[in-house]
Coordinates of C-alpha atoms in Angstrom, one line a residue:
M1 CA 0.0 0.0 0.0
I2 CA 1.8 3.1 -1.2
C3 CA -0.4 5.6 0.6
R4 CA -0.8 3.9 4.0
D5 CA -2.1 6.4 6.6
R6 CA -1.9 9.4 4.2
V7 CA -5.0 11.6 4.1
A8 CA -6.4 12.6 0.7
I9 CA -9.1 15.0 -0.4
V10 CA -10.7 14.2 -3.8
T11 CA -13.1 16.7 -5.2
G12 CA -15.8 15.6 -7.6
A13 CA -15.4 12.2 -6.1
G14 CA -19.0 11.0 -6.2
R15 CA -18.9 9.7 -9.8
G16 CA -16.6 9.0 -12.7
L17 CA -12.9 9.7 -12.4
G18 CA -13.1 11.2 -8.9
R19 CA -14.9 8.1 -7.5
E20 CA -12.2 5.8 -8.9
H21 CA -9.5 8.0 -7.5
A22 CA -11.1 7.9 -4.0
L23 CA -11.5 4.1 -4.1
E24 CA -7.9 3.5 -5.2
F25 CA -6.5 5.8 -2.6
A26 CA -8.5 3.8 0.0
R27 CA -7.2 0.5 -1.4
Q28 CA -3.7 1.9 -1.1
G29 CA -4.2 2.7 2.6
A30 CA -5.3 6.4 2.5
K31 CA -8.0 8.0 4.5
V32 CA -10.2 9.9 2.1
V33 CA -12.4 13.0 2.2
V34 CA -15.0 12.4 -0.6
N35 CA -16.1 15.8 -1.8
D36 CA -19.0 16.1 -4.2
L37 CA -22.1 18.4 -4.5
G38 CA -24.0 15.7 -6.4
V39 CA -24.9 18.1 -9.3
S40 CA -26.0 17.2 -12.8
L41 CA -23.7 17.1 -15.8
S42 CA -24.4 20.8 -16.4
G43 CA -23.8 21.7 -12.7
E44 CA -27.5 22.0 -11.7
G45 CA -29.3 20.6 -8.7
G46 CA -27.4 18.8 -6.0
S47 CA -27.6 15.7 -3.8
A48 CA -25.7 14.2 -0.8
G49 CA -26.1 10.7 -2.4
P50 CA -23.0 10.4 -4.6
A51 CA -20.5 11.5 -1.9
E52 CA -22.2 9.4 0.8
E53 CA -22.3 6.3 -1.4
V54 CA -18.6 6.5 -2.2
A55 CA -17.7 7.1 1.4
A56 CA -19.8 4.1 2.5
E57 CA -18.2 2.0 -0.2
I58 CA -14.8 2.8 1.2
R59 CA -15.8 2.0 4.7
A60 CA -17.3 -1.3 3.5
L61 CA -13.9 -2.2 2.1
G62 CA -12.4 -1.6 5.6
G63 CA -11.1 1.9 4.9
E64 CA -11.8 5.3 6.4
A65 CA -13.7 8.0 4.6
V66 CA -15.9 11.0 5.2
A67 CA -18.4 12.6 2.8
D68 CA -18.2 16.3 2.2
R69 CA -20.5 18.6 0.2
S70 CA -18.6 21.9 0.5
D71 CA -18.8 24.1 -2.6
I72 CA -15.1 24.2 -3.5
A73 CA -15.6 27.2 -5.8
T74 CA -16.3 29.4 -2.8
D75 CA -13.7 30.6 -0.3
E76 CA -15.7 29.3 2.7
G77 CA -16.4 26.0 1.1
A78 CA -12.8 25.4 0.2
R79 CA -11.6 26.4 3.7
R80 CA -14.2 24.1 5.2
L81 CA -13.1 21.2 3.0
V82 CA -9.5 21.4 4.2
T83 CA -10.7 21.9 7.8
T84 CA -12.8 18.7 7.5
A85 CA -9.8 16.6 6.6
I86 CA -7.7 18.0 9.4
E87 CA -10.4 17.8 12.1
R88 CA -11.5 14.3 11.0
F89 CA -8.1 12.6 10.3
G90 CA -5.6 14.9 12.0
R91 CA -3.7 15.9 8.9
L92 CA -3.8 16.5 5.2
D93 CA -1.3 15.0 2.7
V94 CA -2.9 15.0 -0.7
L95 CA -5.3 17.2 -2.6
V96 CA -6.8 15.9 -5.8
N97 CA -8.7 18.7 -7.7
N98 CA -11.1 16.9 -10.0
A99 CA -14.6 18.5 -9.8
G100 CA -16.1 19.9 -12.9
F101 CA -19.0 20.0 -15.4
L102 CA -19.7 21.0 -19.0
R103 CA -21.7 23.7 -20.8
D104 CA -20.6 23.0 -24.3
R105 CA -21.5 25.3 -27.2
M106 CA -19.8 26.8 -30.2
L107 CA -17.9 30.0 -29.4
V108 CA -20.3 32.4 -31.1
N109 CA -23.3 30.8 -29.4
L110 CA -21.7 30.7 -25.9
S111 CA -23.4 32.8 -23.3
E112 CA -21.6 34.8 -20.6
E113 CA -23.3 32.7 -18.0
E114 CA -22.1 29.5 -19.6
W115 CA -18.6 30.9 -19.8
D116 CA -18.6 32.0 -16.1
A117 CA -20.1 28.8 -14.8
V118 CA -17.4 26.6 -16.3
I119 CA -14.5 28.9 -15.4
R120 CA -15.9 29.0 -11.9
V121 CA -16.1 25.3 -11.2
H122 CA -13.0 24.2 -13.0
L123 CA -10.5 27.1 -12.5
K124 CA -11.7 28.8 -9.4
G125 CA -12.6 25.3 -8.0
H126 CA -8.9 24.4 -8.4
F127 CA -7.5 27.6 -7.0
L128 CA -9.4 27.9 -3.8
P129 CA -8.8 24.3 -2.4
L130 CA -5.2 24.7 -3.5
K131 CA -4.9 28.0 -1.7
H132 CA -6.4 26.7 1.6
A133 CA -4.4 23.5 1.5
G134 CA -1.3 25.6 0.7
L135 CA -2.0 27.8 3.7
H136 CA -2.2 24.8 6.0
W137 CA 1.0 23.3 4.6
R138 CA 2.9 26.6 4.9
A139 CA 1.9 26.9 8.5
E140 CA 3.0 23.4 9.2
S141 CA 6.3 24.0 7.6
K142 CA 6.9 27.2 9.4
A143 CA 6.1 25.5 12.7
G144 CA 8.9 23.1 12.1
R145 CA 6.6 20.1 11.3
P146 CA 7.7 18.1 8.3
V147 CA 5.5 18.3 5.2
D148 CA 5.5 15.8 2.4
A149 CA 2.3 16.8 0.6
R150 CA 1.0 16.4 -2.9
V151 CA -1.4 18.2 -5.2
V152 CA -2.8 16.6 -8.4
N153 CA -4.8 18.9 -10.6
T154 CA -7.0 17.8 -13.5
S155 CA -6.5 19.5 -16.9
S156 CA -7.6 18.0 -20.2
G157 CA -6.5 17.4 -23.8
A158 CA -9.0 20.2 -24.5
G159 CA -6.9 22.6 -22.4
L160 CA -3.6 21.4 -24.0
L161 CA -4.7 21.1 -27.6
G162 CA -8.1 22.8 -27.9
S163 CA -11.5 21.2 -28.5
V164 CA -14.1 22.6 -30.9
G165 CA -17.3 23.5 -29.1
Q166 CA -15.6 23.7 -25.7
S167 CA -14.0 27.2 -25.6
N168 CA -15.0 27.7 -21.9
Y169 CA -13.8 24.3 -20.8
S170 CA -10.6 24.5 -22.9
A171 CA -9.8 27.9 -21.4
A172 CA -10.4 26.7 -17.9
K173 CA -8.3 23.5 -18.4
A174 CA -5.4 25.5 -19.9
G175 CA -5.6 27.9 -17.0
I176 CA -5.2 24.9 -14.6
V177 CA -1.9 24.0 -16.3
G178 CA -0.7 27.6 -15.7
L179 CA -1.9 27.4 -12.1
T180 CA -0.1 24.1 -11.6
L181 CA 3.3 25.5 -12.8
V182 CA 3.0 28.5 -10.5
A183 CA 1.9 26.5 -7.5
A184 CA 4.7 24.0 -8.0
A185 CA 7.3 26.8 -8.0
E186 CA 5.7 28.6 -5.0
L187 CA 4.9 25.6 -2.7
G188 CA 8.0 23.5 -3.2
R189 CA 9.8 25.3 -0.4
Y190 CA 7.2 24.0 2.0
G191 CA 7.5 20.3 1.0
V192 CA 4.6 20.3 -1.5
T193 CA 4.7 18.9 -5.1
V194 CA 2.1 20.0 -7.7
N195 CA 1.4 18.1 -10.9
A196 CA -1.5 17.8 -13.3
I197 CA -3.1 15.1 -15.4
A198 CA -4.9 15.3 -18.7
P199 CA -7.0 12.1 -18.6
A200 CA -9.1 10.4 -21.3
A201 CA -11.8 8.2 -19.9
R202 CA -15.5 7.3 -20.1
T203 CA -17.4 9.5 -17.7
R204 CA -20.7 11.5 -17.8
M205 CA -18.7 14.3 -19.5
T206 CA -17.3 12.2 -22.3
E207 CA -19.6 9.2 -23.0
Q208 CA -22.0 11.3 -25.1
V209 CA -19.7 13.9 -26.6
F210 CA -17.2 11.3 -27.8
A211 CA -19.5 8.3 -27.9
E212 CA -17.6 6.3 -30.5
T213 CA -14.2 6.8 -28.9
M214 CA -15.6 6.0 -25.4
A215 CA -17.5 2.9 -26.3
A216 CA -16.8 -0.2 -24.2
P217 CA -15.0 -3.1 -26.1
G218 CA -16.5 -6.5 -26.7
E219 CA -16.5 -9.1 -24.1
G220 CA -13.0 -10.0 -22.9
G221 CA -11.3 -6.9 -24.5
F222 CA -9.3 -4.4 -22.5
D223 CA -11.5 -1.4 -21.7
A224 CA -9.0 1.4 -22.4
M225 CA -11.5 4.1 -21.6
A226 CA -12.5 2.8 -18.1
P227 CA -12.0 5.6 -15.6
E228 CA -10.2 3.3 -13.2
N229 CA -7.3 3.1 -15.6
V230 CA -6.4 6.7 -14.7
S231 CA -6.4 6.4 -11.0
P232 CA -3.1 4.4 -10.5
L233 CA -1.1 7.4 -11.8
V234 CA -3.1 9.8 -9.6
V235 CA -2.5 7.7 -6.5
W236 CA 1.2 7.3 -7.3
L237 CA 1.5 11.1 -7.7
G238 CA -0.2 11.4 -4.3
S239 CA 2.3 9.0 -2.6
A240 CA 5.6 9.7 -0.9
E241 CA 7.3 7.9 -3.9
S242 CA 6.6 10.9 -6.2
K243 CA 8.6 13.5 -4.1
D244 CA 11.0 14.3 -7.0
V245 CA 8.2 15.0 -9.5
T246 CA 6.7 18.4 -9.7
G247 CA 5.4 21.0 -12.2
R248 CA 4.6 18.2 -14.7
V249 CA 1.6 17.4 -16.8
F250 CA 0.8 13.8 -17.7
E251 CA -1.6 12.6 -20.4
V252 CA -3.1 9.3 -19.2
E253 CA -5.5 6.9 -20.7
G254 CA -5.9 3.1 -20.7
G255 CA -2.4 1.7 -20.1
R256 CA -0.6 4.7 -21.6
I257 CA 1.2 7.6 -19.7
C258 CA 2.7 10.5 -21.7
V259 CA 4.7 13.4 -20.3
M260 CA 3.3 16.4 -22.0
E261 CA 5.7 19.1 -23.2
G262 CA 4.2 22.6 -23.4
F263 CA 5.5 25.9 -24.6
R264 CA 9.3 25.9 -25.1
H265 CA 11.5 28.4 -26.8
G266 CA 11.7 27.4 -30.5
P267 CA 13.3 29.0 -33.5
A268 CA 14.1 32.7 -33.2
T269 CA 15.6 35.5 -35.2
G270 CA 16.7 39.0 -34.4
K271 CA 18.3 42.0 -36.1
G272 CA 19.4 44.2 -33.2
A273 CA 16.9 47.0 -34.2
R274 CA 13.2 47.6 -34.6
W275 CA 11.6 45.6 -37.4
D276 CA 9.7 47.2 -40.2
P277 CA 6.3 45.6 -40.6
A278 CA 7.1 44.8 -44.3
E279 CA 10.1 42.6 -43.1
I280 CA 8.1 40.4 -40.8
G281 CA 6.3 38.1 -43.2
P282 CA 9.4 36.4 -44.7
E283 CA 11.1 36.1 -41.3
V284 CA 8.0 34.5 -39.7
A285 CA 7.7 32.1 -42.7
K286 CA 11.3 31.0 -42.1
L287 CA 10.7 30.5 -38.3
L288 CA 7.5 28.5 -38.9
G289 CA 9.4 26.4 -41.4
Q290 CA 11.9 25.5 -38.7
A291 CA 9.3 24.9 -35.9
A292 CA 7.5 21.7 -35.0
K293 CA 4.0 21.4 -36.5
P294 CA 1.2 22.2 -34.0
E295 CA -1.0 19.5 -32.6
P296 CA -3.7 19.3 -33.8
V297 CA -3.7 21.0 -37.2
Y298 CA -6.9 22.9 -38.0
G299 CA -8.0 24.2 -41.3
A300 CA -5.5 22.1 -43.3

């Protein structure tokens, strides 16, 4: 058990990927705070059922878990979530930010409310739990108590490469990568690593949008899109074994793990003076000819 006696918070843990993360943490010996509002795919309504059911499932396996319905996109809710872990289990070692929902629409048809709702739950819903967990770990470190903590954020291929009809979701998931890089740099001094995953799996958010890709295989075949395939990497990133890995983004699906490489300095040119606009076109053409092709290629 690589997470024995560690305490993990998993947001959005009532269904899909979050549920599998929570269960695998429990199987690996962690005590789990199962956070979920129980909302619909579009973020409406709410129910205590999903979080309570997963917590009960963990206890039935012989593990320790508590259900939590804090709204992690509010400052008070995020603070209360972190407090719940500390008061119930005496410590906090792992934060897995996973909660989210969709409001898909083509860019020109997307409403301001649909934009705000998705940015709020994904991006703000990562920032606030991370902030309050970070405050706790900073206080522990400054008090001379050793910290060996982990944060696993959830980005997406949509945030890394774009996804037609998901401009709000893609923007939020790209923002999570930026947040991950900054948090890794800022919190490392306190004994905290921060990484992100970009998972591909069959969940409520993907099984209809990408129905063909997410379809289950025939009997006996490996189900590459099963959400439980993602959780082993998340749990390893939450363990003490991953202490030397931070500021990274991993694409994960089925039995495949890929380290994603984001913006890097590529081909460059200079003349030691201000450019004339008429000079720019040929120079940019040269640079693009030397640069790696973008993924994916649109409009080809």
